[in-house]
Structures are given as C-alpha cells and as structure tokens.
Amino acid sequence: MSRTRTALLAALALVAGAAGTAIAAVPDDVGAKAIPCTVDYKVQNQWSTGFTTAVTITNNSAAKSSWAVKWSYAGNQQVGNGWNARITQSGTSVTAANETYNGTLATGGSVSFGFNATYSGTNALPTTFTLDGVTCNVDDGGGGPTTPPGPGTPGTKVDNPYSGAKVYVNPEWSAKAAAEPGGSRISNQPTGVWLDRIAAIEGVGSAMGLRDHLDEALRQKGSDQLAIQLVIYNLPGRDCAALASNGELGPTEIDRYKTEYIDPIAAILADPKYASLRIVTTVEIDSLPNLVTNTGSRPTATPQCDVMKANGNYVKGVGYALNKLGDVANVYNYVDAGHHGWIGWDDNFAASATTFKEAATAEGATVNDVHGFITNTANYSALKENNFTINSAVNGTSVRESDWVDWNRYVDELSFAQAFRNQLVSVGFNSNIGMLIDTSRNGWGGSARPTGPGATTNVNTYVDGGRYDRRIHIGNWCNQSGAGLGERPQASPEAGIDAYVWMKPPGESDGSSQFIENDEGKGFDRMCDPTYTGNPRNGNNMSGALPNSPLSGHWFSAQFQQLMQNAYPAL
C-alpha cells in the first residue's frame, strides 16, 4: 500500500499569480494530533517587487484564548499592511498576534490572516514557524524540545529534503574529479549515484554498491541532516529514442525490473539503519516524455518508443517504482520531467503532465508517492536566458518565430520548471510538489558566453547572438562541445524549486563517439558522433558532440576539463 502523508505539506511560492505553501510534513507513523500546530504559509500573488500571503494556523494542542505565530525571513522581505492579525517586524523576524476578535483558538481549530509585503531579489520562503513558542509542522513529542536525529534514528519528513541538510558526496566520483588537474575545486560537490543496472545494487567489480553508499552517507552525515541522491534508471526497453543509454532489460522484461531491480533497492532503503537519511530518488530519466514526443505519426517517432507505449511498461515500471520506494518513509521520489527543449511546446506540455499522472497512479502508486519532479537531468538547457524572454520581439517578430526557439513557450529551464509545476498541480499532483533542476552542465560560460543581446537585424541574429546555450540545436544531447558547469548545488534557489542539483556527475560520458563492445547493454548512437549530420529530433543538424568519447557513464577527461574551463559561475 502506498505511503500517504499525515500532515499538511509545504510548497514553495510560485511565480506571479500562483500559490504555494511552506510547511513541513511528518513521518507516516505520526498521527496528526502529535503535531502541536501547523502553519500553512501560502503566497497567493507575487510580482517583481512584492507579494501577497495568506497564513492559516491550526492548533492541535490545548485551547488558547490568545496566540502569536513567529517566523523569520532569509531575505529582505518587509511586511506591510495586514488583516486579521497584528503584525510587527524587527529585522528579519516577524510576529503575528491575534486581534481582539479572533484570539480564541480551540483544539483542532484554525485561524487565518494575511498581509502584503515587499522584497527584491529572491523571495525565499520561511522554513520554521512557532505558535506561542512551540515549533509547528513537526512532532515535538508533545511540546517539549526536540533532539536532532542521529544515525539510525528516523528524522522528521520535511517539505524540502535539501533544506538544512548536507548532500552526499560520492567518494568514487570525487576521487576521479580530484585526480584531474584543477579538479579539486569541485571534487567536494554532491552528485547523483546512478543505479543503471541490476548489478549496480551490489556493486560491479570494485565499485561501491548501494549499501556501501548508504553506509558512507551515514558517516558523512554525523549528527547533521544529510540527503543522498540516487538515480533509478533501468526500465525495460530503456531510453527508446537514444541507443547510447539503452539498458540491460528488454521491452517485455517488466517482471525482472520489479523483482530483480526495484524490490531489492526498496528492501535496502527500508533498512532501519538508514532511517535518518533523506533519500532522494530521481525516477527513470528519459522515459515518460518519450511516450509523448517520440511515438505515433510524429516525425520524431521511433519504432522502439511505439513498442513501449503499446506495452505500457514505462508507465507500469515508473508506477511500480514510485509505489515501492514511496512506501519507505524517508524516501523522496522525484520523477524525471524532461526539459524545456523537449516538452515545452504546446502539443507536448499538457500531454506530458497527463502521462506523468497516469504513471503516478499505476501499479498501486498514488500522487502521494511523488514528492516532486526533476528537469534537465543529464542535459544542457540553460538555466536562465537573461538577454531575451519569450515575450521579446524584433521588428514586430516574436522570438518564438526564431529558428532556435521554434515556437516553444519557454526559452530556459527555470521558467519551464516553474510553469510545468503549475501544470502538474492542475492535473492532480499535490500542491506541495517541488522541482529540481540539474545544473551540472548548463553553465555555458567561457569566452563564447554572450555579454548582451544579439544584433536586432532580425529575430535570428537577436536570439542567436544573445543566447547562452551555444548548442547547434536544442535537440542535441550527447557530450556537447563548449558546455560548462552550471550553478553549484544549492537548496531553495528560486520559487517552486527545491534545489539546483548535479544529478549527472560532471565528467561522465553521455555515450561513445563510435561503437564499443560492452556488457552493459549500451548501444552506439550517432548523436554521440561529431561527424553525424542529424535526424528529425535535432532538426537534421550536426550533433555538436565531442570526439573520442567513452561509453555512457564512463569517465571522459576531456569533457571534464572543458566543463571546468567553461563553468558559469566561473570556478
């Protein structure tokens, strides 16, 4: 039976006109009454300099004749006029106390108030609230102080697993990075651990297995909070549109996927020894979007993707993984959601969200098993294009008509992720879901990075001259020449975004530039060949791939050096 959350969850504030909440959740075995109070902090409207917020307090302790809720801001937010509460602010600390007419707060009762506020920069949401000195949204054992959980002790389920936590540094990747000239500058960064075949669970050769990584995560955790990132990546008929990342399981081997891959992973993650870790799973990249964009009569369709849509094993596999992994109380499932250059078009955007909902309610899973979504995994889409927006125009011609944008609704990954989050909620996902963006290779710095908008000769010179993403075509995905490291991993960087992450470890190849015999089930994809002239999925353009690349997942020193050289922000 799938996990259900027993308390209000938090969501991050969204862009203008959207709503979000900011609350933490609790472990599944903690009843709602064990939480002394909950605070639902929802940004109802946000613009460039201000926002409107609604706050609801629920009291689960003894009845009150007066109340005061407190929180602090991480930024420069300044509360202005409010209603249904007397609101004061000192520095970053805010106190909202009852009015004379709403001081009574019964056990189980709620009261609401709101306010307008100003800000500049980022409107980061408050993460901790107290009601009359008692921390809300967590089980404090009945109003007393809490003790930080240690190794093997279950922690409190939180809205954002990255908030207030260290993130696991994979020692195997770290050693490879540190061995590169200049690599020590980033070798302490957290990256994803890829479980890309059954043997990876126990460890292949001398490589660490899943338990090895979890044990090392406990060591790194110490008495702090720590999140470890796992990539669940072994669907039957995996990556039906790209041979370089094909997997070991054939299109019909759904039973092996369940019993030999997901079940053993779930059993290990459920070991009480690891209960204090925040285990973040990225579930099956490059799978569900293929069912939308690369099937049927579309010019981008492949026979392999048609097979996977017909047999339903992508939907079944993702649903089964979400169900089984979601049963583990300290697992946070994030489903892969492609990227803006894949599903940002009108005919893909809503259809993709619907397909994701289908998978999230298959094989016993429910939307409660989905903590959020991740975009741009192992891809190169620029985080934010500052030199133009989707609303820009040149001589009356919209940037959407440029060859690069090609009628897409989004020009960068941040705007797409925030908008797609809204779409996902609209089809039935919980309003608390958060987004992750993989920024491991989308910095596009170095000497080729534009310093301003392009020439206004026409819409193409304007977009091409100003865009940070220097790929030949947005459909190019393999070992892209000129790419750089992007934003460093960080929690809560923007509204609706749980974290920027390096889920794809920088320096690990996307695929080999020529055929290489292997026992990993990985084929040769011409998109990894720098001499390839393309296919409909990249507009029949050159592949833009680096030469002499190894098999996907293998170390690619030349790429690693280029990523450091072109990093933005620079190293």
XYZ file of N, CA and C in Angstrom, residues 249-415:
501
model
N 17.606 -4.530 -19.830
C 16.317 -5.219 -19.860
C 15.590 -4.971 -21.176
N 15.095 -6.035 -21.769
C 14.337 -5.922 -22.996
C 12.974 -5.316 -22.763
N 12.268 -4.928 -23.827
C 10.999 -4.209 -23.705
C 9.936 -4.929 -22.886
N 9.977 -6.260 -22.838
C 8.921 -7.014 -22.144
C 9.329 -7.478 -20.748
N 10.528 -7.146 -20.306
C 11.037 -7.697 -19.040
C 10.616 -6.865 -17.831
N 9.341 -6.557 -17.748
C 8.837 -5.768 -16.633
C 8.903 -6.539 -15.321
N 8.723 -7.846 -15.367
C 8.773 -8.629 -14.128
C 10.178 -8.637 -13.543
N 11.181 -8.738 -14.392
C 12.571 -8.669 -13.890
C 12.850 -7.296 -13.287
N 12.348 -6.253 -13.922
C 12.523 -4.904 -13.393
C 11.953 -4.801 -11.980
N 10.792 -5.382 -11.790
C 10.155 -5.310 -10.482
C 10.896 -6.139 -9.440
N 11.141 -7.410 -9.747
C 11.631 -8.342 -8.720
C 13.139 -8.327 -8.546
N 13.880 -8.042 -9.607
C 15.343 -8.086 -9.519
C 15.974 -6.714 -9.355
N 15.191 -5.668 -9.608
C 15.770 -4.322 -9.540
C 15.079 -3.471 -8.468
N 13.800 -3.160 -8.639
C 13.123 -2.272 -7.696
C 12.977 -2.911 -6.317
N 12.530 -4.158 -6.247
C 12.312 -4.789 -4.939
C 13.580 -4.825 -4.085
N 14.737 -5.225 -4.639
C 15.955 -5.205 -3.812
C 16.354 -3.797 -3.368
N 16.186 -2.813 -4.243
C 16.513 -1.439 -3.852
C 15.608 -0.991 -2.711
N 14.304 -1.246 -2.858
C 13.349 -0.837 -1.816
C 13.668 -1.516 -0.486
N 14.062 -2.784 -0.526
C 14.370 -3.511 0.707
C 15.569 -2.901 1.415
N 16.581 -2.501 0.653
C 17.764 -1.890 1.257
C 17.415 -0.528 1.839
N 16.676 0.276 1.094
C 16.337 1.614 1.577
C 15.467 1.562 2.826
N 14.692 0.483 2.979
C 13.806 0.346 4.141
C 14.528 -0.146 5.389
N 15.788 -0.495 5.271
C 16.550 -0.940 6.439
C 16.556 0.179 7.489
N 16.120 -0.104 8.716
C 16.076 0.935 9.757
C 17.425 1.615 9.988
N 18.495 0.933 9.613
C 19.822 1.523 9.769
C 19.932 2.862 9.042
N 19.173 2.999 7.949
C 19.293 4.187 7.106
C 18.126 5.159 7.289
N 17.369 4.971 8.360
C 16.144 5.751 8.540
C 16.392 7.237 8.745
N 17.589 7.615 9.160
C 17.849 9.034 9.423
C 18.315 9.783 8.184
N 18.556 9.068 7.089
C 18.968 9.730 5.854
C 17.754 10.263 5.103
N 17.941 11.337 4.394
C 16.930 11.807 3.447
C 17.331 11.251 2.078
N 16.588 10.271 1.607
C 16.958 9.572 0.378
C 16.149 10.139 -0.779
N 16.824 10.851 -1.664
C 16.185 11.472 -2.828
C 16.373 10.554 -4.030
N 15.287 10.151 -4.656
C 15.376 9.308 -5.844
C 14.912 10.087 -7.073
N 15.721 10.032 -8.116
C 15.317 10.523 -9.431
C 14.848 9.312 -10.215
N 13.576 9.281 -10.548
C 12.962 8.065 -11.070
C 12.899 8.080 -12.598
N 13.711 7.246 -13.195
C 13.689 6.874 -14.607
C 13.694 8.069 -15.563
N 14.885 8.633 -15.733
C 15.041 9.733 -16.683
C 14.803 9.237 -18.110
N 14.449 10.168 -18.969
C 14.301 9.911 -20.412
C 13.336 8.776 -20.727
N 12.263 8.678 -19.965
C 11.319 7.590 -20.234
C 9.950 8.130 -20.607
N 9.213 8.649 -19.663
C 7.831 9.058 -19.905
C 7.693 10.122 -20.999
N 8.577 11.139 -21.077
C 8.419 12.102 -22.180
C 8.506 11.459 -23.557
N 9.270 10.365 -23.670
C 9.368 9.675 -24.961
C 8.016 9.179 -25.442
N 7.133 8.817 -24.493
C 5.822 8.308 -24.870
C 4.962 9.398 -25.498
N 5.298 10.653 -25.217
C 4.537 11.779 -25.756
C 5.129 12.249 -27.085
N 6.439 12.404 -27.131
C 7.061 13.080 -28.279
C 7.587 12.149 -29.356
N 7.850 10.899 -29.037
C 8.558 10.032 -29.987
C 7.755 8.795 -30.360
N 6.443 8.968 -30.453
C 5.565 7.854 -30.816
C 4.575 8.295 -31.888
N 3.891 7.309 -32.477
C 2.812 7.592 -33.412
C 3.285 8.151 -34.731
N 2.557 9.137 -35.237
C 2.827 9.685 -36.564
C 3.806 10.855 -36.550
N 4.322 11.202 -35.391
C 5.259 12.319 -35.319
C 6.535 11.991 -36.101
N 7.152 12.995 -36.720
C 8.406 12.733 -37.446
C 9.539 12.285 -36.540
N 9.414 12.560 -35.241
C 10.451 12.161 -34.280
C 10.234 10.755 -33.724
N 9.176 10.082 -34.130
C 8.828 8.771 -33.575
C 9.885 7.722 -33.922
N 10.032 6.768 -33.004
C 10.895 5.609 -33.258
C 10.081 4.343 -33.017
N 10.388 3.264 -33.735
C 9.666 2.006 -33.506
C 9.785 1.520 -32.069
N 10.948 1.744 -31.456
C 11.154 1.280 -30.083
C 10.222 1.999 -29.109
N 10.010 3.310 -29.323
C 9.118 4.052 -28.437
C 7.667 3.658 -28.663
N 7.320 3.353 -29.913
C 5.964 2.855 -30.178
C 5.708 1.556 -29.428
N 6.713 0.689 -29.377
C 6.582 -0.574 -28.647
C 6.340 -0.313 -27.167
N 7.097 0.612 -26.586
C 6.983 0.869 -25.156
C 5.651 1.549 -24.812
N 5.136 2.343 -25.719
C 3.821 2.926 -25.464
C 2.746 1.862 -25.553
N 2.893 0.956 -26.523
C 1.873 -0.079 -26.709
C 1.841 -1.073 -25.555
N 3.019 -1.468 -25.056
C 3.023 -2.478 -23.987
C 2.837 -1.883 -22.595
N 2.947 -0.556 -22.472
C 2.682 0.105 -21.192
C 3.736 -0.100 -20.132
N 4.904 -0.638 -20.492
C 5.866 -0.993 -19.455
C 6.640 0.193 -18.884
N 6.675 1.311 -19.594
C 7.230 2.514 -18.973
C 6.297 2.999 -17.859
N 5.026 3.076 -18.166
C 4.041 3.526 -17.179
C 3.993 2.559 -16.001
N 3.963 1.271 -16.295
C 3.916 0.271 -15.225
C 5.193 0.312 -14.381
N 6.333 0.421 -15.041
C 7.597 0.422 -14.308
C 7.738 1.624 -13.396
N 7.422 2.809 -13.916
C 7.519 4.014 -13.092
C 6.525 3.941 -11.942
N 5.296 3.503 -12.220
C 4.310 3.374 -11.157
C 4.759 2.415 -10.075
N 5.315 1.287 -10.485
C 5.771 0.297 -9.502
C 6.911 0.867 -8.655
N 7.849 1.544 -9.307
C 8.967 2.135 -8.564
C 8.467 3.164 -7.559
N 7.558 4.036 -7.982
C 7.024 5.051 -7.071
C 6.308 4.408 -5.891
N 5.543 3.363 -6.165
C 4.796 2.678 -5.113
C 5.741 2.065 -4.082
N 6.668 1.247 -4.543
C 7.549 0.518 -3.628
C 8.519 1.449 -2.900
N 9.118 2.372 -3.630
C 10.053 3.292 -2.988
C 9.310 4.285 -2.109
N 8.087 4.657 -2.520
C 7.295 5.581 -1.722
C 6.835 5.002 -0.405
N 6.846 3.669 -0.280
C 6.479 3.044 0.990
C 7.547 3.251 2.063
N 8.756 3.646 1.657
C 9.846 3.881 2.608
C 9.718 5.327 3.096
N 9.560 5.487 4.399
C 9.148 6.784 4.959
C 10.128 7.911 4.679
N 11.410 7.599 4.543
C 12.401 8.661 4.361
C 12.888 8.764 2.925
N 12.103 8.248 1.975
C 12.413 8.381 0.552
C 11.594 9.514 -0.039
N 12.238 10.335 -0.855
C 11.607 11.447 -1.554
C 11.731 11.185 -3.050
N 10.633 10.809 -3.690
C 10.646 10.480 -5.116
C 10.474 11.734 -5.973
N 11.392 11.942 -6.890
C 11.287 12.995 -7.897
C 11.281 12.330 -9.278
N 10.219 12.555 -10.028
C 10.061 11.921 -11.336
C 10.706 12.796 -12.408
N 11.401 12.159 -13.341
C 12.036 12.911 -14.413
C 10.984 13.558 -15.309
N 11.200 14.834 -15.645
C 10.230 15.584 -16.453
C 10.879 16.196 -17.688
N 11.883 15.535 -18.242
C 12.490 16.034 -19.466
C 13.108 17.405 -19.274
N 12.931 18.282 -20.259
C 13.457 19.642 -20.177
C 12.668 20.519 -21.138
N 12.912 21.815 -21.101
C 12.064 22.729 -21.869
C 12.208 22.516 -23.367
N 13.380 22.079 -23.809
C 13.593 21.823 -25.221
C 13.057 20.485 -25.674
N 12.345 19.815 -24.794
C 11.737 18.536 -25.117
C 10.206 18.622 -25.037
N 9.715 19.159 -23.931
C 8.258 19.184 -23.756
C 7.723 20.589 -23.491
N 8.438 21.608 -23.985
C 7.977 22.976 -23.787
C 6.992 23.463 -24.828
N 6.738 22.669 -25.850
C 5.812 23.077 -26.903
C 4.372 22.777 -26.509
N 3.442 23.484 -27.142
C 2.027 23.358 -26.795
C 1.518 21.935 -26.928
N 1.988 21.200 -27.933
C 1.465 19.851 -28.147
C 2.122 18.806 -27.261
N 3.114 19.218 -26.464
C 3.798 18.288 -25.563
C 3.567 18.578 -24.087
N 3.368 19.847 -23.774
C 3.387 20.329 -22.393
C 2.301 19.675 -21.546
N 1.037 19.905 -21.896
C -0.070 19.355 -21.110
C -0.136 17.843 -21.234
N 0.158 17.316 -22.428
C 0.105 15.867 -22.637
C 1.122 15.148 -21.761
N 2.278 15.758 -21.554
C 3.302 15.135 -20.706
C 2.829 15.061 -19.265
N 2.243 16.141 -18.754
C 1.747 16.134 -17.383
C 0.694 15.045 -17.202
N -0.168 14.879 -18.186
C -1.195 13.836 -18.114
C -0.573 12.444 -18.094
N 0.453 12.241 -18.906
C 1.145 10.947 -18.919
C 1.825 10.684 -17.580
N 2.411 11.696 -16.995
C 3.054 11.530 -15.688
C 2.025 11.163 -14.620
N 0.846 11.774 -14.706
C -0.221 11.429 -13.750
C -0.645 9.970 -13.934
N -0.703 9.516 -15.184
C -1.055 8.124 -15.440
C -0.044 7.185 -14.780
N 1.234 7.487 -14.934
C 2.263 6.634 -14.336
C 2.237 6.701 -12.817
N 1.948 7.875 -12.267
C 1.953 8.065 -10.816
C 0.755 7.430 -10.142
N -0.188 6.945 -10.917
C -1.350 6.257 -10.353
C -1.468 4.840 -10.903
N -0.356 4.294 -11.383
C -0.318 2.926 -11.897
C 0.349 2.002 -10.885
N 0.034 0.732 -10.968
C 0.724 -0.296 -10.173
C 0.681 -0.010 -8.680
N -0.410 0.548 -8.205
C -0.564 0.792 -6.776
C -0.027 2.121 -6.290
N 0.582 2.899 -7.153
C 1.115 4.199 -6.742
C -0.006 5.233 -6.671
N 0.227 6.283 -5.908
C -0.671 7.433 -5.875
C 0.175 8.694 -5.990
N -0.474 9.827 -6.187
C 0.272 11.080 -6.278
C 1.012 11.383 -4.980
N 0.600 10.783 -3.873
C 1.302 10.995 -2.608
C 2.692 10.362 -2.608
N 2.948 9.467 -3.577
C 4.270 8.863 -3.697
C 5.233 9.746 -4.471
N 4.757 10.882 -4.976
C 5.587 11.790 -5.762
C 5.869 13.042 -4.944
N 7.125 13.233 -4.592
C 7.490 14.424 -3.828
C 7.750 15.612 -4.744
N 8.100 15.330 -5.989
C 8.369 16.406 -6.929
C 8.848 15.862 -8.255
N 9.419 16.736 -9.062
C 9.891 16.387 -10.398
C 11.259 17.016 -10.622
N 12.009 16.439 -11.545
C 13.328 16.966 -11.877
C 13.403 17.213 -13.372
N 13.960 18.352 -13.756
C 14.124 18.672 -15.165
C 15.601 18.817 -15.512
N 15.880 18.663 -16.800
C 17.220 18.876 -17.355
C 18.234 17.844 -16.896
N 17.782 16.691 -16.411
C 18.733 15.679 -15.945
C 19.635 15.253 -17.087
N 20.945 15.339 -16.871
C 21.957 14.950 -17.859
C 21.806 15.739 -19.156
N 21.225 16.944 -19.082
C 21.062 17.743 -20.284
C 21.773 19.079 -20.140
N 21.576 19.937 -21.118
C 22.399 21.134 -21.243
C 21.595 22.429 -21.340
N 20.285 22.376 -21.158
C 19.459 23.572 -21.322
C 19.866 24.663 -20.330
N 20.065 25.858 -20.816
C 20.485 26.969 -19.967
C 19.466 27.215 -18.862
N 19.960 27.528 -17.685
C 19.083 27.750 -16.540
C 18.207 28.981 -16.758
N 18.817 30.086 -17.165
C 18.060 31.326 -17.373
C 18.730 32.141 -18.472
N 17.976 32.433 -19.510
C 18.455 33.294 -20.588
C 18.119 34.735 -20.220
N 19.142 35.530 -19.943
C 18.911 36.899 -19.483
C 18.802 37.917 -20.608
N 19.217 37.550 -21.810
C 19.265 38.533 -22.892
C 17.985 38.607 -23.717
N 17.040 37.718 -23.459
C 15.732 37.806 -24.099
C 14.773 36.931 -23.310
N 13.482 37.187 -23.464
C 12.449 36.365 -22.849
C 11.516 35.874 -23.942
N 10.579 35.045 -23.561
C 9.624 34.532 -24.540
C 8.730 35.648 -25.069
N 8.673 36.768 -24.366
C 7.841 37.894 -24.789
C 8.604 38.923 -25.624
N 9.894 38.686 -25.848
C 10.688 39.629 -26.635
C 10.308 39.549 -28.107
N 10.547 40.654 -28.812
C 10.272 40.708 -30.249
C 11.305 41.604 -30.921
N 11.534 41.347 -32.205
C 12.443 42.156 -33.011
C 11.687 42.624 -34.247
N 11.549 43.933 -34.370
C 10.825 44.498 -35.515
C 9.445 43.865 -35.673
N 8.813 43.621 -34.534
C 7.468 43.061 -34.546
C 7.396 41.554 -34.667
N 8.545 40.892 -34.749
C 8.572 39.436 -34.868
C 8.943 38.821 -33.522
N 8.107 37.927 -33.010
C 8.338 37.297 -31.709
C 9.548 36.381 -31.754
N 10.246 36.279 -30.617
C 11.366 35.339 -30.539
C 10.885 33.899 -30.732
N 9.605 33.662 -30.524
C 9.082 32.310 -30.745
C 9.218 31.897 -32.207
N 9.326 32.868 -33.103
C 9.461 32.568 -34.523
C 10.907 32.362 -34.951
N 11.847 32.532 -34.024
C 13.258 32.298 -34.357
C 13.502 30.809 -34.564
N 14.554 30.502 -35.316
C 14.889 29.104 -35.564
C 15.230 28.376 -34.272
N 15.861 29.078 -33.347
C 16.282 28.439 -32.099
C 15.087 28.112 -31.203
N 14.230 29.084 -30.953
C 13.075 28.863 -30.067
C 12.024 28.011 -30.761
N 11.770 28.271 -32.046
C 10.938 27.400 -32.878
C 9.553 27.177 -32.274
N 8.920 28.261 -31.816
C 7.554 28.241 -31.295
C 7.410 27.588 -29.928
N 8.514 27.305 -29.278
C 8.455 26.840 -27.894
C 7.865 27.955 -27.029
N 7.263 27.561 -25.899
C 6.719 28.534 -24.957
C 7.753 29.012 -23.944
N 8.934 28.383 -23.932
C 9.935 28.675 -22.897
C 11.303 28.805 -23.541
N 12.113 29.684 -22.983
C 13.445 29.903 -23.530
C 14.541 29.387 -22.598
N 14.160 28.965 -21.392
C 15.165 28.466 -20.458
C 14.522 27.495 -19.474
N 15.364 26.866 -18.683
C 14.887 25.778 -17.834
C 14.140 26.260 -16.600
N 14.533 27.394 -16.039
C 13.867 27.875 -14.829
C 12.413 28.243 -15.107
N 12.174 29.006 -16.164
C 10.797 29.396 -16.464
C 9.955 28.175 -16.797
